[in-house]
Structure formats: structure tokens, C-alpha cells
Short mmCIF file of C-alpha atoms in Angstrom, two decimals:
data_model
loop_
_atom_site.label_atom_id
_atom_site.label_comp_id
_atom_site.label_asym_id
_atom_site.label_seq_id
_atom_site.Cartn_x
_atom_site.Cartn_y
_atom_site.Cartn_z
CA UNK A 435 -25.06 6.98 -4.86
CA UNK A 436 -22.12 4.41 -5.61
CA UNK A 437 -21.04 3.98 -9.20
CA UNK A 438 -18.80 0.86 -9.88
CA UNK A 439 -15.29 1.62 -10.85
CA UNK A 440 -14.86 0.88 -14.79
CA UNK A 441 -12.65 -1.94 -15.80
CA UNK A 442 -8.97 -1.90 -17.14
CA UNK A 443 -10.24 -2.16 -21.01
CA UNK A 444 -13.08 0.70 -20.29
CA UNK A 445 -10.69 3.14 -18.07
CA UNK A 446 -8.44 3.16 -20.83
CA UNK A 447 -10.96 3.78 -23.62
CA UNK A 448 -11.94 6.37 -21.50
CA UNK A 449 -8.79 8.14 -20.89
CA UNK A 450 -8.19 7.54 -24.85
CA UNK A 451 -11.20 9.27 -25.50
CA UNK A 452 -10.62 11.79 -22.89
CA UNK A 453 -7.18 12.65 -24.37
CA UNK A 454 -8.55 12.89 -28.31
CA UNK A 455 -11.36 15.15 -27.09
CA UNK A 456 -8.30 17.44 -24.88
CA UNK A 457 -6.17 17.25 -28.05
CA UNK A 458 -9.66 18.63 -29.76
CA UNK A 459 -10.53 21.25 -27.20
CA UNK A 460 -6.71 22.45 -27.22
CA UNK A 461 -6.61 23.17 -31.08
CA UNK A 462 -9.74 24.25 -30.77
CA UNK A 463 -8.77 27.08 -27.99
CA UNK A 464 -5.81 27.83 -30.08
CA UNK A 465 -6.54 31.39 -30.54
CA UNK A 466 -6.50 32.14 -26.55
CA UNK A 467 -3.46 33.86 -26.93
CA UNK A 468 -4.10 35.80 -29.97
CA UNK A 469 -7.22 36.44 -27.97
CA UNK A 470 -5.08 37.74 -25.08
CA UNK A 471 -2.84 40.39 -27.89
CA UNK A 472 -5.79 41.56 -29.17
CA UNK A 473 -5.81 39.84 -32.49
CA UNK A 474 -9.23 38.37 -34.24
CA UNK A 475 -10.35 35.28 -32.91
CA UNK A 476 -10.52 32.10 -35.11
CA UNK A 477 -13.31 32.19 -37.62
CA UNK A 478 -16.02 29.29 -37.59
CA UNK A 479 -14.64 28.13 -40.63
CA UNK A 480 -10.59 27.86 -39.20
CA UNK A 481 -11.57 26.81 -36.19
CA UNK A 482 -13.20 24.09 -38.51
CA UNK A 483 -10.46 23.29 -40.19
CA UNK A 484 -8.45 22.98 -37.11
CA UNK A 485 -10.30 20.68 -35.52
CA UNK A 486 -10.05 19.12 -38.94
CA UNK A 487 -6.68 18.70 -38.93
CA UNK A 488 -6.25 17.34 -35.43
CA UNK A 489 -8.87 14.35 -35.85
CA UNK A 490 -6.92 13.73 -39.09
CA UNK A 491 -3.66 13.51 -37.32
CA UNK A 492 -4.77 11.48 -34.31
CA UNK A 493 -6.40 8.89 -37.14
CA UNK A 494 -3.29 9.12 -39.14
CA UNK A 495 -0.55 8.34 -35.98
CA UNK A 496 -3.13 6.41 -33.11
CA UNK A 497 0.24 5.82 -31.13
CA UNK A 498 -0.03 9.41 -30.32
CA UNK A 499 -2.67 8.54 -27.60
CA UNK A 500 -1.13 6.01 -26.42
CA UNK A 501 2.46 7.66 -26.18
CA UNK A 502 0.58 10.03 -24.32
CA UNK A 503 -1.02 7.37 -21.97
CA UNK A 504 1.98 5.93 -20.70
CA UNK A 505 3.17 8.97 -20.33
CA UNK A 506 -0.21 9.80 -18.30
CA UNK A 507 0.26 6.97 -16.02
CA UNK A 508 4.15 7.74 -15.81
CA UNK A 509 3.49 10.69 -14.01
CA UNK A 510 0.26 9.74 -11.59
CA UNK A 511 2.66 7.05 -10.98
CA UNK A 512 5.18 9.78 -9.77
CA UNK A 513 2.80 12.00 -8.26
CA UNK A 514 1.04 9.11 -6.12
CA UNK A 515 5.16 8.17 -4.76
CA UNK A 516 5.43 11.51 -4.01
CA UNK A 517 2.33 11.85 -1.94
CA UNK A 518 3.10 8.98 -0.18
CA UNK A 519 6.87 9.17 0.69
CA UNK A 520 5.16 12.85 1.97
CA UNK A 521 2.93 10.85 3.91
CA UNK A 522 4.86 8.58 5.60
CA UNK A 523 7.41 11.58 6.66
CA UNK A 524 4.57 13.07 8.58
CA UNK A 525 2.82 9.77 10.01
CA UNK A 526 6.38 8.52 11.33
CA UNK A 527 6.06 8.46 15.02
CA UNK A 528 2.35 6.52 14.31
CA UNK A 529 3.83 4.27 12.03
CA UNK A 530 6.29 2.51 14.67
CA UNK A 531 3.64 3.38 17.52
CA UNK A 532 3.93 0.75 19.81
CA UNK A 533 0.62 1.20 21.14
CA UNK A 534 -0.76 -0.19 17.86
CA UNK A 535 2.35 -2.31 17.05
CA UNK A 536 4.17 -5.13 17.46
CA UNK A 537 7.97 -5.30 17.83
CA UNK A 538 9.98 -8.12 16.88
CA UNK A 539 13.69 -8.26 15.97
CA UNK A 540 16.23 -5.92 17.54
CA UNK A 541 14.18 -3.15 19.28
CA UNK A 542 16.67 -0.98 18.84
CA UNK A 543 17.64 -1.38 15.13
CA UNK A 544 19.31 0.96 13.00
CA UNK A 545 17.15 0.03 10.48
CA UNK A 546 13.15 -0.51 10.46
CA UNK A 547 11.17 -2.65 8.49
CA UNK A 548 7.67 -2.25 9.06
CA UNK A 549 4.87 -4.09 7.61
CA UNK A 550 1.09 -3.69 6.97
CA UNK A 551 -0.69 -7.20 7.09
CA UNK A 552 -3.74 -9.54 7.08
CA UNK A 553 -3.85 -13.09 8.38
CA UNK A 554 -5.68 -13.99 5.66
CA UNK A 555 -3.72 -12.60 2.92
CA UNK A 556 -1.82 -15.63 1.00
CA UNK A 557 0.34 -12.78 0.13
CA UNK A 558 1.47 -11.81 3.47
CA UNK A 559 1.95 -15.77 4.54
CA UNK A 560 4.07 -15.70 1.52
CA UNK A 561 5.91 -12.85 3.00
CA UNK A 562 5.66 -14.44 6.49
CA UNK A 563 9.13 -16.54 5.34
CA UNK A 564 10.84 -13.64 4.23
CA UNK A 565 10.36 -11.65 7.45
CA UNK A 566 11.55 -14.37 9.44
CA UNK A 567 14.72 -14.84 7.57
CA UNK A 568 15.26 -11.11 7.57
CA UNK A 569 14.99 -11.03 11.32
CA UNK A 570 17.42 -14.26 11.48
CA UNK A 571 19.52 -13.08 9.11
CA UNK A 572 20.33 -9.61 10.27
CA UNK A 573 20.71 -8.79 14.18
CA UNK A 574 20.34 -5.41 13.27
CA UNK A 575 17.10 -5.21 11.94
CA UNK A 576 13.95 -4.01 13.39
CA UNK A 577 10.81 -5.10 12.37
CA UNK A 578 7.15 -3.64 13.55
CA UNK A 579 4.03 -5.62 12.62
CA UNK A 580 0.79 -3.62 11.65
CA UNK A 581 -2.62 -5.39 11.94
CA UNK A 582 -4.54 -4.12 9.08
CA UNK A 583 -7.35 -6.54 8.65
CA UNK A 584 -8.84 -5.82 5.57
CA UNK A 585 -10.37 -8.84 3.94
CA UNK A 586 -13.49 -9.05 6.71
CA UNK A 587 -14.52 -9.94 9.63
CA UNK A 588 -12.66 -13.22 10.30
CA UNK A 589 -9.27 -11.17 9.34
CA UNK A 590 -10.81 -8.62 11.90
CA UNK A 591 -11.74 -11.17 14.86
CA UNK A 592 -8.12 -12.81 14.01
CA UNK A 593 -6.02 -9.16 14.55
CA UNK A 594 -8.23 -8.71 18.04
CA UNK A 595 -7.02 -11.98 19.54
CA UNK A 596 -3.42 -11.19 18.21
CA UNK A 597 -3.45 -7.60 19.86
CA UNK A 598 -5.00 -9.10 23.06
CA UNK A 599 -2.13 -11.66 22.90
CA UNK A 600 1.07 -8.98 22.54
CA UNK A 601 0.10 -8.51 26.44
CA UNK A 602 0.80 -11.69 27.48
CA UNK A 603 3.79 -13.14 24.96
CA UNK A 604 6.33 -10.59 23.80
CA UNK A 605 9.83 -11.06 21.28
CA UNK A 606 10.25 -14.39 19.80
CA UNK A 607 7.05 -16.20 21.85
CA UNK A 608 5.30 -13.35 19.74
CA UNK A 609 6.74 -13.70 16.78
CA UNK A 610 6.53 -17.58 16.86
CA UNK A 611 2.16 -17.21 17.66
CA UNK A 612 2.25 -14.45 14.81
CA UNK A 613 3.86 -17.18 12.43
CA UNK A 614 1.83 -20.09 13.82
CA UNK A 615 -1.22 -18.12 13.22
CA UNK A 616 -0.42 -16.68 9.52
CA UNK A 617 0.40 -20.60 8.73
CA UNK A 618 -2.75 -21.71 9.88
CA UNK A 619 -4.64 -23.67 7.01
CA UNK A 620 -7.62 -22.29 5.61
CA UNK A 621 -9.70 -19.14 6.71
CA UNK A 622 -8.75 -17.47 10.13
CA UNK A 623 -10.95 -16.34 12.65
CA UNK A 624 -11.32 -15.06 16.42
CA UNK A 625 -11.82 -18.82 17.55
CA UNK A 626 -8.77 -19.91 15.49
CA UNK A 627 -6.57 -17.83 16.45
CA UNK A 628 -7.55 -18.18 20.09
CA UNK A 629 -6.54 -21.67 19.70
CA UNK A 630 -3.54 -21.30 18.64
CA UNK A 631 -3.12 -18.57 21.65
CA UNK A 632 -3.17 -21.29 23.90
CA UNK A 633 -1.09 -23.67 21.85
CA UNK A 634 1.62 -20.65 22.74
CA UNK A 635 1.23 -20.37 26.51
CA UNK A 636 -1.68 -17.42 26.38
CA UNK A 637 -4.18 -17.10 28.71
CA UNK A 638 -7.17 -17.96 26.65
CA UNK A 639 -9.27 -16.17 29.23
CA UNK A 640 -7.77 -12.69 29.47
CA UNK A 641 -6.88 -12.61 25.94
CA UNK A 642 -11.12 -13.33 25.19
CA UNK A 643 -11.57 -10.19 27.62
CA UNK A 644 -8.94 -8.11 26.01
CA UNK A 645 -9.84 -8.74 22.49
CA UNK A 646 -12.92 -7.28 23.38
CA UNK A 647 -11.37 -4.34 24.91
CA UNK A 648 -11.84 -0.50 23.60
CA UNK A 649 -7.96 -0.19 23.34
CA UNK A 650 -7.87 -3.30 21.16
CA UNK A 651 -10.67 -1.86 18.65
CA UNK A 652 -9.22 1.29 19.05
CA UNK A 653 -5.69 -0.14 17.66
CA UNK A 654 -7.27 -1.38 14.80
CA UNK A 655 -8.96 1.33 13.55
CA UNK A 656 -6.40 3.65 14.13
CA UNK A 657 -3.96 1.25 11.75
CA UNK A 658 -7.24 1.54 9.37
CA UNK A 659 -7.18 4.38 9.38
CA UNK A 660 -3.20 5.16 8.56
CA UNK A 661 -3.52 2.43 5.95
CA UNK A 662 -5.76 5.07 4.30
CA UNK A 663 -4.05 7.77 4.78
CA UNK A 664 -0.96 6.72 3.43
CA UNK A 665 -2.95 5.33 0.35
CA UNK A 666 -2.40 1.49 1.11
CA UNK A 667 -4.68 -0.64 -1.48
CA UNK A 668 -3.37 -4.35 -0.15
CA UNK A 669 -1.46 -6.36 1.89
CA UNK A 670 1.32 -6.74 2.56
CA UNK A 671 2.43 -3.54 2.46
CA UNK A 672 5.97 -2.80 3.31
CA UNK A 673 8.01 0.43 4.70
CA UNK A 674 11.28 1.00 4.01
CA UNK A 675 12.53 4.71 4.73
CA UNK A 676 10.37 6.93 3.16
CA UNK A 677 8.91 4.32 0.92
CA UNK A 678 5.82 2.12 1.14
CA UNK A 679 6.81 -1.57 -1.10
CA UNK A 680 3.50 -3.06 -1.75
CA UNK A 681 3.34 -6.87 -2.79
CA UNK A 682 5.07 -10.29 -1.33
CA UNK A 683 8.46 -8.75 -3.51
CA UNK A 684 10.62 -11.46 -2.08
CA UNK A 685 13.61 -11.29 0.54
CA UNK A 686 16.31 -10.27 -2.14
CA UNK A 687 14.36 -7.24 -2.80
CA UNK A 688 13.50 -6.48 0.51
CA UNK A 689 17.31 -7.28 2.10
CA UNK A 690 18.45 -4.96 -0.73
CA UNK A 691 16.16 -1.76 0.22
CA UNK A 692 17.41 -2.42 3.61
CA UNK A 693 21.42 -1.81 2.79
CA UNK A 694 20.72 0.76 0.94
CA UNK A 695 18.64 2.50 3.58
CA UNK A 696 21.56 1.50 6.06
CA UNK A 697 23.93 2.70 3.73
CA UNK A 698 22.64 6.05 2.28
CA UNK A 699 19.38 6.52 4.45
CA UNK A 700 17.40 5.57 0.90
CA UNK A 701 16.05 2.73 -0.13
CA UNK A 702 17.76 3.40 -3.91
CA UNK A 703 21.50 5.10 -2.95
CA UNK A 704 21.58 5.84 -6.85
CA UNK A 705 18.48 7.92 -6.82
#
């Protein structure tokens, strides 16, 4: 049975109230290590008084708890970068797979952008424009395009047709359907983008046969399933190096992570 995920008001008052009763249970267990030298154990009436003193402290300084939250969220913050730089170290080759990718840019870059995306993210059509002047900008600069249709079906139909097509079109005639098709107006589909196929020179009648093929589905899930893996909540999602940029962050910020990676082999050369 599915529970639905508390809001941003409740989660905290839980974590609040999770951190006052920790606070509680940690005065509380105060005698564990007199416990573990042998000594008495707290009487009902200290113990009392301890867990007096600690609900009179948290009610006399409240900031403690939420010192302690930020703190909290400081360090899941940490942990989940961790985790994921991890991931992406061991999911490299599957990454840039070009099996379930598309190339675009200098193929043989020193550096790789690669990025995780939905055709009908506003987000990624946002991002879309940086991309493209990235690629212009820098010959060096390779760029692999995930289709990770997560915002239903149409986003789904949309990423066949656009797999089906990387068989026929490839480099800029690619890139220039891939941009046609995140700038189409309004919601995306199979029978959109198979219009816009043919608007680039596709054969509309292999690609409907292809995007129906068991490799094609088999691409997407396979991206679906590394999206997961490496703990990807939206799109676009970018990767840099080892780390995974989430958001349309802008092509300063991206550029930037790039030098540095070219530079230092990190996306941060101070860190």
C-alpha cells in the first residue's frame, strides 16, 4: 500500500519532532555508559529530571532544532553527491553508450557533456539554446543526448520516433530534428514528432517500423532505468565529470564546469 509523500511544511515538522524526541531519547539513555563501567543506572526520578531539563532547553533556545536541521539536510545533501558521483564512476561506459545515445558535437571530444532529457520538459527546451551554443561555441566539446521520457506517454511516443530517426539522420541533420522537435509548440507526441521527421529528410515509413522496434523500447528503458540508478528526479539532467547538474542552470554555468573539467579533470578545480 502507497502512502503519499508529506509536504515541505509537514516533513519538516516531522523531522523537528523527530529531532526533539532523539534529543529526548539521548538524555534519556545517558547512563549507557555508566551502564557499560558498572555504575547504577539513572533512577526514575533523574532520569525525570533529565528529560526535564532537555524539554526545558529545547523550549528555551528553538533554534537548536533548526541549527540542527540545516545541518541535517547539509549532510544528506553530501551523502546523496557522494552516492551519485559513485554512481556515475561505475555506470560510465552506459552513460556515453551509443547504443542508447545520441552523439552530436565533436565525437571525439576531450570533454563530454551529456544530458538526460524530455521533449516535453520546458526546462530542457530552455536548455535546448544552451547546448547548441556550447556545441557552436567550442569545437572541442562532445555532447551525448539521453532520451529519458518521463512526463508520459506522449514524451514516450516522442523519444521512439527520435531513436528510430538517429538511423537515418546523423551529426548536425540530427541535431537540427532534435532542436526542431524540442521547439515544437505545445505537447509532443509520436505523430508530432513523425512530422517533423519528414520535415528533416526521414523516411516516415521505416522510422514508424523502427519506433516500434524491440531495440528502440529496449533503449528507453535501459536510459530509465540508469536515470534511476543514478538517482535522477527531473529533466534536464546534466553530466559533467563525475557530477550530475540537475536544472536548465544556464550556459555560463555549464561552459564553466566544462574548463574546469578540461583543466583539472573536475568540474570545481578549487575543490
Amino acid at each position: 500500500m502507497a502512502f503519499p509523500i508529506p509536504s515541505g511544511p509537514v516533513r519538516g515538522a516531522l523531522k523537528a519532532a523527530g529531532l526533539a524526541l532523539g534529543l529526548w531519547l539521548g538524555a534519556s539513555l545517558a547512563a549507557a555508559p555508566a551502564l557499560a563501567q558498572g555504575q547504577a543506572p539513572l533512577t526514575p526520578e533523574q532520569r525525570k529530571a533529565v528529560t526535564d531539563l532537555v524539554r526545558e532547553t529545547i523550549l528555551k533556545n528553538p533554534e537548536i532544532i533548526q541549527d540542527a536541521l540545516v545541518e541535517l539536510e547539509r549532510r544528506n545533501t553530501v551523502a546523496q553527491a557522494e552516492a551519485q558521483r559513485g554512481a556515475v564512476a561505475s555506470e560510465k561506459a552506459r552513460i556515453t553508450n551509443p547504443a542508447t545515445s545520441i552523439v552530436i558535437g565533436n565525437p571525439d571530444g576531450d570533454v563530454t557533456l551529456v544530458e538526460f532529457m524530455d521533449y516535453n520538459c520546458g526546462f530542457c527546451k530552455r536548455a535546448m539554446q544552451d547546448v547548441t551554443a556550447l556545441t557552436k561555441a567550442d569545437p572541442k566539446l562532445k555532447v551525448v543526448l539521453k532520451d529519458f521520457p518521463i512526463l508520459g506517454p506522449d514524451s514516450v511516443e516522442a523519444s521512439r520516433v527520435a531513436i528510430a530517426v538517429k538511423n537515418q539522420l546523423q551529426g548536425q541533420k540530427y541535431f537540427d530534428f532534435h532542436n526542431k522537435l524540442m521547439s515544437a509548440k505545445g505537447r509532443v507526441n509520436g505523430a508530432k514528432a513523425l512530422e517533423i521527421a519528414k520535415e528533416s529528410g526521414a523516411d516516415v515509413e521505416r522510422a514508424r517500423k523502427e519506433m516500434d522496434a524491440a531495440a528502440t523500447k529496449a533503449s528507453i528503458e535501459d536510459t530509465v532505468a540508469l536515470g534511476d540508478r543514478l538517482g535522477l528526479t527531473g529533466t534536464p539532467a546534466f553530466i559533467i565529470g563525475d557530477e550530475i547538474v540537475f536544472g536548465a542552470v544556464g550556459e555560463a554555468a555549464l561552459k564553466q564546469k566544462i574548463e574546469s573539467v578540461r583543466k583539472c579533470g573536475k568540474t570545481d578545480c578549487a575543490g
